[in-house]
XYZ file of C-alpha atoms in Angstrom:
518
model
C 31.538 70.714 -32.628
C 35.162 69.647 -31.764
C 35.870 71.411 -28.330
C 37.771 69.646 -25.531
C 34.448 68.805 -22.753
C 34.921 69.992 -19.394
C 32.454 68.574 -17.549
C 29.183 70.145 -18.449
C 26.254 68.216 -17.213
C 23.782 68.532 -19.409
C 19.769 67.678 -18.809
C 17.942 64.756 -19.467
C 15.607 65.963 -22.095
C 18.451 68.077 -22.896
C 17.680 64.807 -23.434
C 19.955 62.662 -25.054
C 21.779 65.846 -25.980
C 25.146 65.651 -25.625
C 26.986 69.001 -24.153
C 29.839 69.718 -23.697
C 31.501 72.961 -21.932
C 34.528 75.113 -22.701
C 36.126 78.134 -21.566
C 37.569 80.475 -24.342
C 39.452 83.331 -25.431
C 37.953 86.369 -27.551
C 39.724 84.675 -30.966
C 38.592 81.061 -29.857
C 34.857 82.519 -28.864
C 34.409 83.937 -32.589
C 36.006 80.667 -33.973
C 33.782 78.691 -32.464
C 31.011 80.521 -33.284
C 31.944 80.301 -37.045
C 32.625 76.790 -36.921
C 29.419 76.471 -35.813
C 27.620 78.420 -38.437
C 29.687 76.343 -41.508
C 28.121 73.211 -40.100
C 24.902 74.146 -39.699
C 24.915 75.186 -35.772
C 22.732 77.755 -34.421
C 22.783 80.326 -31.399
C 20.309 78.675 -28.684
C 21.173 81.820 -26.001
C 23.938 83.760 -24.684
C 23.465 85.714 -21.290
C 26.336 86.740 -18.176
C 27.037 86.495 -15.138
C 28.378 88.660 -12.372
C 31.313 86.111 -10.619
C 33.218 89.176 -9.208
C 32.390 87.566 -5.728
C 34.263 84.242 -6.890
C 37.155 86.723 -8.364
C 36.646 85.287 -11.721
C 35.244 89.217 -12.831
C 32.086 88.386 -15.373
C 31.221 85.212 -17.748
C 30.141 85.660 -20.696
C 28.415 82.151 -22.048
C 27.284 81.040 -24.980
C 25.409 78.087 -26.286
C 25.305 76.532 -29.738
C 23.961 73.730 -31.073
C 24.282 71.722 -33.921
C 24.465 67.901 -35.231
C 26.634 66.671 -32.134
C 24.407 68.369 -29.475
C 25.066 71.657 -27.312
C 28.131 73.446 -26.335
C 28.778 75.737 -24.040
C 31.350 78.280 -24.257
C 32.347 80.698 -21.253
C 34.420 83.612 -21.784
C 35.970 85.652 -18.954
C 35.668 89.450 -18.406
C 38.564 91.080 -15.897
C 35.918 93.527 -15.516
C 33.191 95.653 -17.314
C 35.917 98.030 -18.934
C 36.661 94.518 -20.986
C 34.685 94.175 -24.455
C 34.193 90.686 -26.150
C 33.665 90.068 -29.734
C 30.106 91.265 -31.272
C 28.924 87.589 -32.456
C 25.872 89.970 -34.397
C 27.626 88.957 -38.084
C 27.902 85.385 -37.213
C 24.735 85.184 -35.644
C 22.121 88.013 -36.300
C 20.257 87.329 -33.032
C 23.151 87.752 -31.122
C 22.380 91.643 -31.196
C 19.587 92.499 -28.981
C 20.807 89.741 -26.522
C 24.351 91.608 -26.432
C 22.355 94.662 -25.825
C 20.200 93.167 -22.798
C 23.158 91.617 -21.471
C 24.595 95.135 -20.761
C 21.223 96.415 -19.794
C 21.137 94.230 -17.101
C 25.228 93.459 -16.206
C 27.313 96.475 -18.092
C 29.469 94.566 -19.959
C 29.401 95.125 -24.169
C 30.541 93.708 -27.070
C 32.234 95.432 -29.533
C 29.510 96.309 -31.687
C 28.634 99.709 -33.185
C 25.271 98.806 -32.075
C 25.111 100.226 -28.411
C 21.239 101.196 -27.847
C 19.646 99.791 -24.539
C 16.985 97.159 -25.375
C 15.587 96.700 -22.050
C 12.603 99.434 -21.054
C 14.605 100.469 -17.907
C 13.069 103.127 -16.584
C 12.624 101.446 -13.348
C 16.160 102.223 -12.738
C 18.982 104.529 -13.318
C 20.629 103.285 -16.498
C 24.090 103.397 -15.066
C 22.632 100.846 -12.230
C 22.901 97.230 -13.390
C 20.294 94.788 -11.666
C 21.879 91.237 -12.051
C 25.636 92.595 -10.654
C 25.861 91.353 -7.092
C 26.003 94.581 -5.494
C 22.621 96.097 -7.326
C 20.975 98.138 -4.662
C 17.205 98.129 -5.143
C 15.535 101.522 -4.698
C 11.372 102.257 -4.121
C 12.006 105.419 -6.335
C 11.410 105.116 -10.413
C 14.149 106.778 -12.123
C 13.147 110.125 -13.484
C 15.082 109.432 -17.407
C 13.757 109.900 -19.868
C 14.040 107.059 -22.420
C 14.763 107.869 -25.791
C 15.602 105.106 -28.446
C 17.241 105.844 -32.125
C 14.683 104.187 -34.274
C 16.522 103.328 -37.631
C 14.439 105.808 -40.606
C 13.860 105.252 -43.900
C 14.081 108.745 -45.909
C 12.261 109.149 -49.191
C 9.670 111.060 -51.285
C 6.515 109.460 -49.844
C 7.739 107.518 -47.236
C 5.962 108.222 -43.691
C 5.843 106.353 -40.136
C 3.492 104.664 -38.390
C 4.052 103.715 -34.720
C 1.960 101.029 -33.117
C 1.846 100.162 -29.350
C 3.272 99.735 -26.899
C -0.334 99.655 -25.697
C -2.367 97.749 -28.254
C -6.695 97.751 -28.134
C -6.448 94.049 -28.088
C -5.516 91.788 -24.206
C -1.889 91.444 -25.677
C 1.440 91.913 -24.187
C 3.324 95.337 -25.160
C 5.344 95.913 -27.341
C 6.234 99.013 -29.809
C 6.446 98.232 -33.771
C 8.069 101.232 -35.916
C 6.945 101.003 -39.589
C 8.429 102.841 -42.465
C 5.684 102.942 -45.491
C 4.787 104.073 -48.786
C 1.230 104.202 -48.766
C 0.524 100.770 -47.222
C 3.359 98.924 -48.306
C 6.045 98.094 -45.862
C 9.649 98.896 -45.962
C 10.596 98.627 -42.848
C 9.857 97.620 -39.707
C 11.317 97.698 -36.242
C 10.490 96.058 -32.664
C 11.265 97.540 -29.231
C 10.183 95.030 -26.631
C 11.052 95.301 -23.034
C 8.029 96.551 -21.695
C 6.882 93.479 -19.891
C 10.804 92.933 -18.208
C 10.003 92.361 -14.621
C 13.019 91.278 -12.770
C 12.775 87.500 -13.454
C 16.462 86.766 -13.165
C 17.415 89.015 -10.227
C 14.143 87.051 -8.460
C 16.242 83.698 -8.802
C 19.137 85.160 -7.149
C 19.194 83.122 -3.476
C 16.175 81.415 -4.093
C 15.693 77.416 -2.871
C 15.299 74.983 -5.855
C 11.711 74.248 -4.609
C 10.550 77.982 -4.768
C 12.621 78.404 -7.947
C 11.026 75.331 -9.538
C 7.648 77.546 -9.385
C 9.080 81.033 -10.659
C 10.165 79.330 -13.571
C 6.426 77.972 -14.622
C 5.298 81.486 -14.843
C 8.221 82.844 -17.199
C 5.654 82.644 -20.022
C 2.298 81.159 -18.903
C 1.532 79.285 -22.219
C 4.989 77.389 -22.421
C 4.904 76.635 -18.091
C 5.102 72.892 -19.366
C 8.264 73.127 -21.140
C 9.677 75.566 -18.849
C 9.444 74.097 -15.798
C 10.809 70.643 -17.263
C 13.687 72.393 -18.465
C 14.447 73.734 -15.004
C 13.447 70.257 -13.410
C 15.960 68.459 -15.890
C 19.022 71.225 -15.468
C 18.551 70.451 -11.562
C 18.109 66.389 -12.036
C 21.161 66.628 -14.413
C 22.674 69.085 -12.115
C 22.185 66.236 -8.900
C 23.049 63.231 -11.652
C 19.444 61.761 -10.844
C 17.246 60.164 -13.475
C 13.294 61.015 -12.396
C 11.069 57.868 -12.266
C 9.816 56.324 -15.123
C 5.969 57.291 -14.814
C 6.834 61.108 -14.143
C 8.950 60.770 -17.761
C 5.855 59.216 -19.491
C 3.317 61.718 -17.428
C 5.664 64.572 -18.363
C 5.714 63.724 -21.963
C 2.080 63.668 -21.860
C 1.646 67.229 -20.419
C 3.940 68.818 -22.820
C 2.169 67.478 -25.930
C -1.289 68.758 -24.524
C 0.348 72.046 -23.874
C 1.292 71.875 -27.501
C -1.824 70.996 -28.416
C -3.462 73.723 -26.548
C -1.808 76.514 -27.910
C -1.676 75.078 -32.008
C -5.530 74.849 -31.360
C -5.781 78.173 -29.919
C -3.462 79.776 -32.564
C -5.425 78.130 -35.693
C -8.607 79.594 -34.610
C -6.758 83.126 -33.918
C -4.760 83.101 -37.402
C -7.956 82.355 -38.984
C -9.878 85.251 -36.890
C -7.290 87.583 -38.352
C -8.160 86.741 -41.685
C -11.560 87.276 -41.653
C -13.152 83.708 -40.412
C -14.529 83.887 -37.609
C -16.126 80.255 -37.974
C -12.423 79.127 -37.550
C -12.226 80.926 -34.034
C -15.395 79.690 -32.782
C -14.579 76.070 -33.636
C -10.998 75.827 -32.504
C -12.074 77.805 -28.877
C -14.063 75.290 -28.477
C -11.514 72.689 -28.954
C -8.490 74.296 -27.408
C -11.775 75.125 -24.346
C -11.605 71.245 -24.086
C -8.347 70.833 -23.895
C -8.005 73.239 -20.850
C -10.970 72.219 -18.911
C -9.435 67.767 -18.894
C -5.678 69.737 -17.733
C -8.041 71.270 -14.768
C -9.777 68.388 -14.006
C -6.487 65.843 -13.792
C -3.760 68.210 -12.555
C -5.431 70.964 -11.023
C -5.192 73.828 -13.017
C -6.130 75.012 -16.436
C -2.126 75.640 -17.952
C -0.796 72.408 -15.634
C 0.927 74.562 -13.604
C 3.236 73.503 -10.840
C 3.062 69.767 -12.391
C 6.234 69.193 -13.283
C 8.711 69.677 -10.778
C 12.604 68.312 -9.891
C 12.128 64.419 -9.044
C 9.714 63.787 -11.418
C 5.374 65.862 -10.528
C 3.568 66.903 -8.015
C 1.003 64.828 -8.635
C -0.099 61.399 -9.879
C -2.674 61.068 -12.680
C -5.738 59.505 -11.868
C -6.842 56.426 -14.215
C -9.998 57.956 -14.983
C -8.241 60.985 -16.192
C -5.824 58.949 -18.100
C -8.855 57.163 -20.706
C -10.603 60.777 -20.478
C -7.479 61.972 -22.295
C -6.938 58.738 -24.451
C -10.685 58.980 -25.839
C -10.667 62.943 -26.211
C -7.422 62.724 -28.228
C -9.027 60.064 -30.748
C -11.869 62.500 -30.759
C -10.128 65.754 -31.433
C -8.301 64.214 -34.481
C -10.875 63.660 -36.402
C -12.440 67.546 -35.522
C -9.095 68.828 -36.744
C -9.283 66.759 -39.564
C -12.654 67.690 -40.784
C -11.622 71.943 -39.799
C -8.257 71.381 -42.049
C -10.765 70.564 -45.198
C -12.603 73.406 -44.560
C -9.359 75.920 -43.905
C -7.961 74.408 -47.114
C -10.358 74.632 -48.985
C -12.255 78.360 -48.338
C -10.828 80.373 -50.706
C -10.753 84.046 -49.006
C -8.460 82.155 -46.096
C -6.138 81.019 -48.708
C -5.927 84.136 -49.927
C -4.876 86.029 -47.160
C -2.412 83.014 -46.056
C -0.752 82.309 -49.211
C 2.635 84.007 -49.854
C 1.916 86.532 -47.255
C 4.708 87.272 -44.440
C 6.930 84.730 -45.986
C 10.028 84.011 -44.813
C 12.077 81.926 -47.461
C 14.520 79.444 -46.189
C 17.040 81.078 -47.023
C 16.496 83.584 -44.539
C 15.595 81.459 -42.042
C 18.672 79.575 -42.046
C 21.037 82.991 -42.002
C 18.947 84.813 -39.396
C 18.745 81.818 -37.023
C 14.430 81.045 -37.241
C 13.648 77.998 -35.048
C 10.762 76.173 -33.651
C 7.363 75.845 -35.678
C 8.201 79.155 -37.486
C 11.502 77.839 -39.023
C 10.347 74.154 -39.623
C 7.836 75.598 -41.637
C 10.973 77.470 -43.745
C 12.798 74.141 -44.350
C 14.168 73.888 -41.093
C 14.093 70.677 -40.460
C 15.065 70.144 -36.185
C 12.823 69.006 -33.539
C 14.554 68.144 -30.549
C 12.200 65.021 -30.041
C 13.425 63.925 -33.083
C 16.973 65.243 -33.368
C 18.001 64.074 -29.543
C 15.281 61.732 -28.417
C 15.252 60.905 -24.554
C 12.927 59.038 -22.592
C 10.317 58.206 -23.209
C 10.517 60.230 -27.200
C 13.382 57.455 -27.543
C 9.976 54.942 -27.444
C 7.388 57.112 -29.619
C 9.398 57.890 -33.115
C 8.057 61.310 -33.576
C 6.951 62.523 -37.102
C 8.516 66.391 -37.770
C 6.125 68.559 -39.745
C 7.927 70.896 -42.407
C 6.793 72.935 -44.926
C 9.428 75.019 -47.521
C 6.667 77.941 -48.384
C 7.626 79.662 -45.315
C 4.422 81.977 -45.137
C 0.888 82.007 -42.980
C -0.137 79.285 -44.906
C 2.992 77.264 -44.264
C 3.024 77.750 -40.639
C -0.746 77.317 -39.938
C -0.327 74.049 -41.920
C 2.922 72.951 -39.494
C 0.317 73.687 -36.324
C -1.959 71.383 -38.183
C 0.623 68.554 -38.726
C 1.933 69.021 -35.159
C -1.502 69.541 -33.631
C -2.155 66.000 -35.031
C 0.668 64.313 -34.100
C 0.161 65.534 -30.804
C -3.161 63.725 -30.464
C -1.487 60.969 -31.915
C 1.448 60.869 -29.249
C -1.181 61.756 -26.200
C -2.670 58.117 -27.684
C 0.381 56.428 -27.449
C 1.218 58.110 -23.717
C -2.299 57.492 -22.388
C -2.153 53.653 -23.375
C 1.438 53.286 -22.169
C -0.044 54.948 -18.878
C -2.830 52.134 -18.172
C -0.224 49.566 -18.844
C 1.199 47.809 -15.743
C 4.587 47.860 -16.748
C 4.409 51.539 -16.163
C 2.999 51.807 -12.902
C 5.180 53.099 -10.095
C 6.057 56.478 -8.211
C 5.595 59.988 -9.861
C 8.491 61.472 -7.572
C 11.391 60.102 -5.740
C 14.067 62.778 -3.910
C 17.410 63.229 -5.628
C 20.730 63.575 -3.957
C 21.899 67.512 -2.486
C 23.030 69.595 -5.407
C 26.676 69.983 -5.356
C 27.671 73.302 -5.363
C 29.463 75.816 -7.800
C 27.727 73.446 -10.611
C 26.204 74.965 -14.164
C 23.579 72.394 -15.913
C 21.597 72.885 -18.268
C 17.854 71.411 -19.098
C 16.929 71.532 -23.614
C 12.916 71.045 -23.923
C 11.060 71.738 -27.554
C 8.338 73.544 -26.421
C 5.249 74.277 -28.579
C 6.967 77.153 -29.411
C 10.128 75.805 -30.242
C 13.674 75.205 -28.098
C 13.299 76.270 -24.454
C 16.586 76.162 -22.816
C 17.542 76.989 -19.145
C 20.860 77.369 -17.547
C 21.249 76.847 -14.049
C 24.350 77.897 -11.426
C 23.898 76.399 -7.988
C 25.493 77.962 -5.032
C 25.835 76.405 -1.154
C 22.494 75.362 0.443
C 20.515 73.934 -2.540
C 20.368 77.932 -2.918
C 20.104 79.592 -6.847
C 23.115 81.714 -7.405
C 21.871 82.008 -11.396
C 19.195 81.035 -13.828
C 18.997 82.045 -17.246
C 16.023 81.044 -19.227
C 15.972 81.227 -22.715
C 12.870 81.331 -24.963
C 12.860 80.564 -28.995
C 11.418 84.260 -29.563
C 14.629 85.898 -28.760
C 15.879 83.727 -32.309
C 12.881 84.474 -33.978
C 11.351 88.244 -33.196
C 13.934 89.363 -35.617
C 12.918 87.014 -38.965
C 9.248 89.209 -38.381
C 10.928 92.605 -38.935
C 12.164 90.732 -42.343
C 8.819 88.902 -43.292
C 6.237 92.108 -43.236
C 8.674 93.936 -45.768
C 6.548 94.107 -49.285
C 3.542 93.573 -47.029
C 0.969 95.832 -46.203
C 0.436 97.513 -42.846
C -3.081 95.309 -42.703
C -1.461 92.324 -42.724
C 0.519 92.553 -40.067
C -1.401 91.294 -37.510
C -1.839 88.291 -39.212
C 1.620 88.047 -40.074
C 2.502 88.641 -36.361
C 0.213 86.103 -34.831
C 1.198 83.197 -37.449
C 4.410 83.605 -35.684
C 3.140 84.456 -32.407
C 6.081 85.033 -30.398
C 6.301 85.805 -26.683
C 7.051 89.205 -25.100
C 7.340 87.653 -21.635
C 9.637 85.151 -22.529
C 12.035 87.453 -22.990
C 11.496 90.381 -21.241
C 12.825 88.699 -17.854
């Protein structure tokens, strides 16, 4: 995109992403954005913040990204009488951010679409937490929340609310269904319900303490979020981690990918009826967990990465543990894929079922696993490659079909190529070209600085923006997970369904409440 720079940093595995930063008018803001669309861009996040204190009113930013890398676009509010454009028709998934960015700050876009989207019950709904003079209270509010669920009217049609509180250990979150018998016509999501104050918890926090907030956005991606926040403060300080801690870091977010594509094959093919399928992929993914335990301490790889580079230094011994069991799990997923493919009553529930066509998946924004498996071809790793994914040429995995099948078979490409990669890591690893620190300390953070850190998590795109303030001190951190893009593409791919198949449907995607619900 052709927009003047103005001295974003951006992260190093916002890798080799170029970025570049721009401050814009309302007309210039929607211009951008369509410019952006008409060459294949895409909304990555848009969030605010309160800069009242700096008298600069709020910020509203924006990022996009397409073919030359990220931009980021800031537009400035005099104050929260001020509207900015509604970016919804450009970008669908614009919406429900728009709508938690006034949940949480009280500025709106002009969009006829005004509904809270936040559960916010915790507080009055005229109090906005992330504005720098939010006063905390003990007391819950006594509101009542009501929410206009959009209804279909129509001889036959009837509702069927599910959640929040579902019989399975799942996070909450409420799905409205309009049906006709079984079949689907609509559906509609209200998350929210696990928002717990994430972003106002950055506020005046160190880097160090921040560093381990950010790991436990969303447990299963604490890999790819914490290197995003360790890159947006390395990128932030101009510092380039040691070489090891890049190679060690690669390694722990491909077995956090392969974790969760093992875990999720063996759940999709629970939902449909195989239970053989969950058995043998527990057992794998069980694997998996118990080598991250033994090397780095704990079962996730929590608190690994941090700014500088880890926290720790992987043991040799840990290092051909991984290098064998990555040969060795290979040829297991091999073998399960025949088996998958080839039992007919899976196929039959995974075959054109929740399908979103590419088509859609280009106009409504789907990224990650769940658009690569609707022709959407971008990978970070591949599209901006940064050390040490400059060194490993990593294969994408696509698939056009855009259903179950489609994306259990992309979590079977990727799982794969994961084990593959950890191969190439591991032996790269006992090589003593690569020996060296794991950490080093960077420079003090200059202040008044915004950087950002790009990772593709298992999941897809994890981005987080950072603001520093005096001290090394957080004055503002935005993380942004690939389910905000991608929650809305579900509402679209159980239509023609039937209510059964939902679950199935919903866990092929298998989005994250927490990510979101800061």
């Amino acid at each position: 995109m052709n927009v003047a720079p103005l001295g974003l940093v951006a992260a190093p595995l916002a890798g080799g992403v170029p970025a570049q930063r721009a401050q814009v008018s309302s007309g210039q803001l929607l211009t951008a954005c369509r410019l952006a669309w008409e060459n294949d861009g895409r909304l990555v996040a848009l969030w605010a913040s309160d800069e009242r204190d700096l008298h600069r009113g709020f910020c509203l930013r924006v990022v996009l990204e397409d073919s030359d890398g990220l931009t980021l676009l800031e537009h400035t509010l005099r104050d929260d009488r001020s509207r900015y454009p509604d970016l919804t028709p450009i970008f669908p998934a614009a919406n429900r951010m728009q709508r938690a960015t006034y949940d949480l700050l009280g500025i709106a876009a002009e969009s006829d679409d005004q509904r809270p989207w936040l559960w916010t019950q915790g507080h009055a709904t005229h109090a906005f937490p992330l504005r720098r003079d939010f006063a905390p209270v003990a007391e819950m509010s006594d509101e009542q929340d009501e929410y206009a669920f959009v209804r279909v009217d129509g001889e036959g049609v009837h509702e069927i609310p599910v959640g929040p509180v579902h019989a399975g250990i799942i996070e909450p979150g409420h799905f409205r269904f309009q049906v006709v018998g079984e079949k689907v016509l609509r559906l509609e999501e209200r998350l929210g319900y696990a928002h717990k104050g994430i972003e106002k918890r950055f506020e005046s926090m160190m880097i160090d303490d921040g560093a381990r907030l950010i790991g436990r956005v969303s447990g299963d991606s604490t890999v790819a979020y914490a290197w995003a926040f360790a890159g947006a403060v390395e990128a932030a300080a101009s510092f380039v981690p040691p070489a090891r801690a890049r190679w060690i870091r690669a390694l722990c977010l491909e077995r956090e990918r392969l974790a969760n594509h093992l875990g999720d094959i063996g759940a999709i093919g629970n939902d449909a009826g195989f239970a053989f399928g969950l058995a043998q992929f527990s057992r794998l993914r069980e694997d998996v967990l118990r080598r991250n335990q033994a090397a780095f301490g704990h079962r996730l790889m929590m608190d690994t990465v941090v700014p500088g580079g880890l926290s720790r230094e992987l043991a040799f011994e840990h290092v051909h543990a991984m290098h064998d069991e990555a040969d060795r799990l290979a040829r297991q997923i091999v073998r399960l894929r025949g088996i998958y493919d080839e039992h007919a009553g899976v196929q039959d529930r995974f075959r054109n079922c929740g399908r979103a066509a590419p088509k859609l998946a280009r106009s409504l924004g789907l990224m990650g696993l769940a658009g690569r498996a609707s022709g959407q071809a971008r990978d970070i790793r591949c599209d901006f490659p940064s050390a040490p994914y400059d060194l490993l040429d990593v294969r994408i995995a696509t698939q056009t079909a855009g259903d179950v099948w489609a994306r259990v078979a992309v979590r079977f490409d990727e799982a794969l190529e994961s084990a593959r990669l950890i191969g190439i890591i591991t032996t790269a690893l006992l090589d003593p070209a690569t020996m060296g620190p794991v950490h080093a300390s960077g420079p003090d953070l200059p202040a008044d600085r915004i950087s950002l850190g790009y990772v593709e998590g298992w999941r897809g795109p994890v981005l987080v923006a950072l603001e520093i303030g005096e001290g090394n001190v957080i004055r503002r951190c935005h993380p942004q997970d690939p389910s905000w893009c991608n929650w809305p593409v579900v509402e679209h791919a159980v239509i023609g369904n039937i209510v059964p198949d939902f679950p199935l449907i919903n866990k092929s995607f298998n989005l994250s409440y927490s990510g979101q619900d800061l």
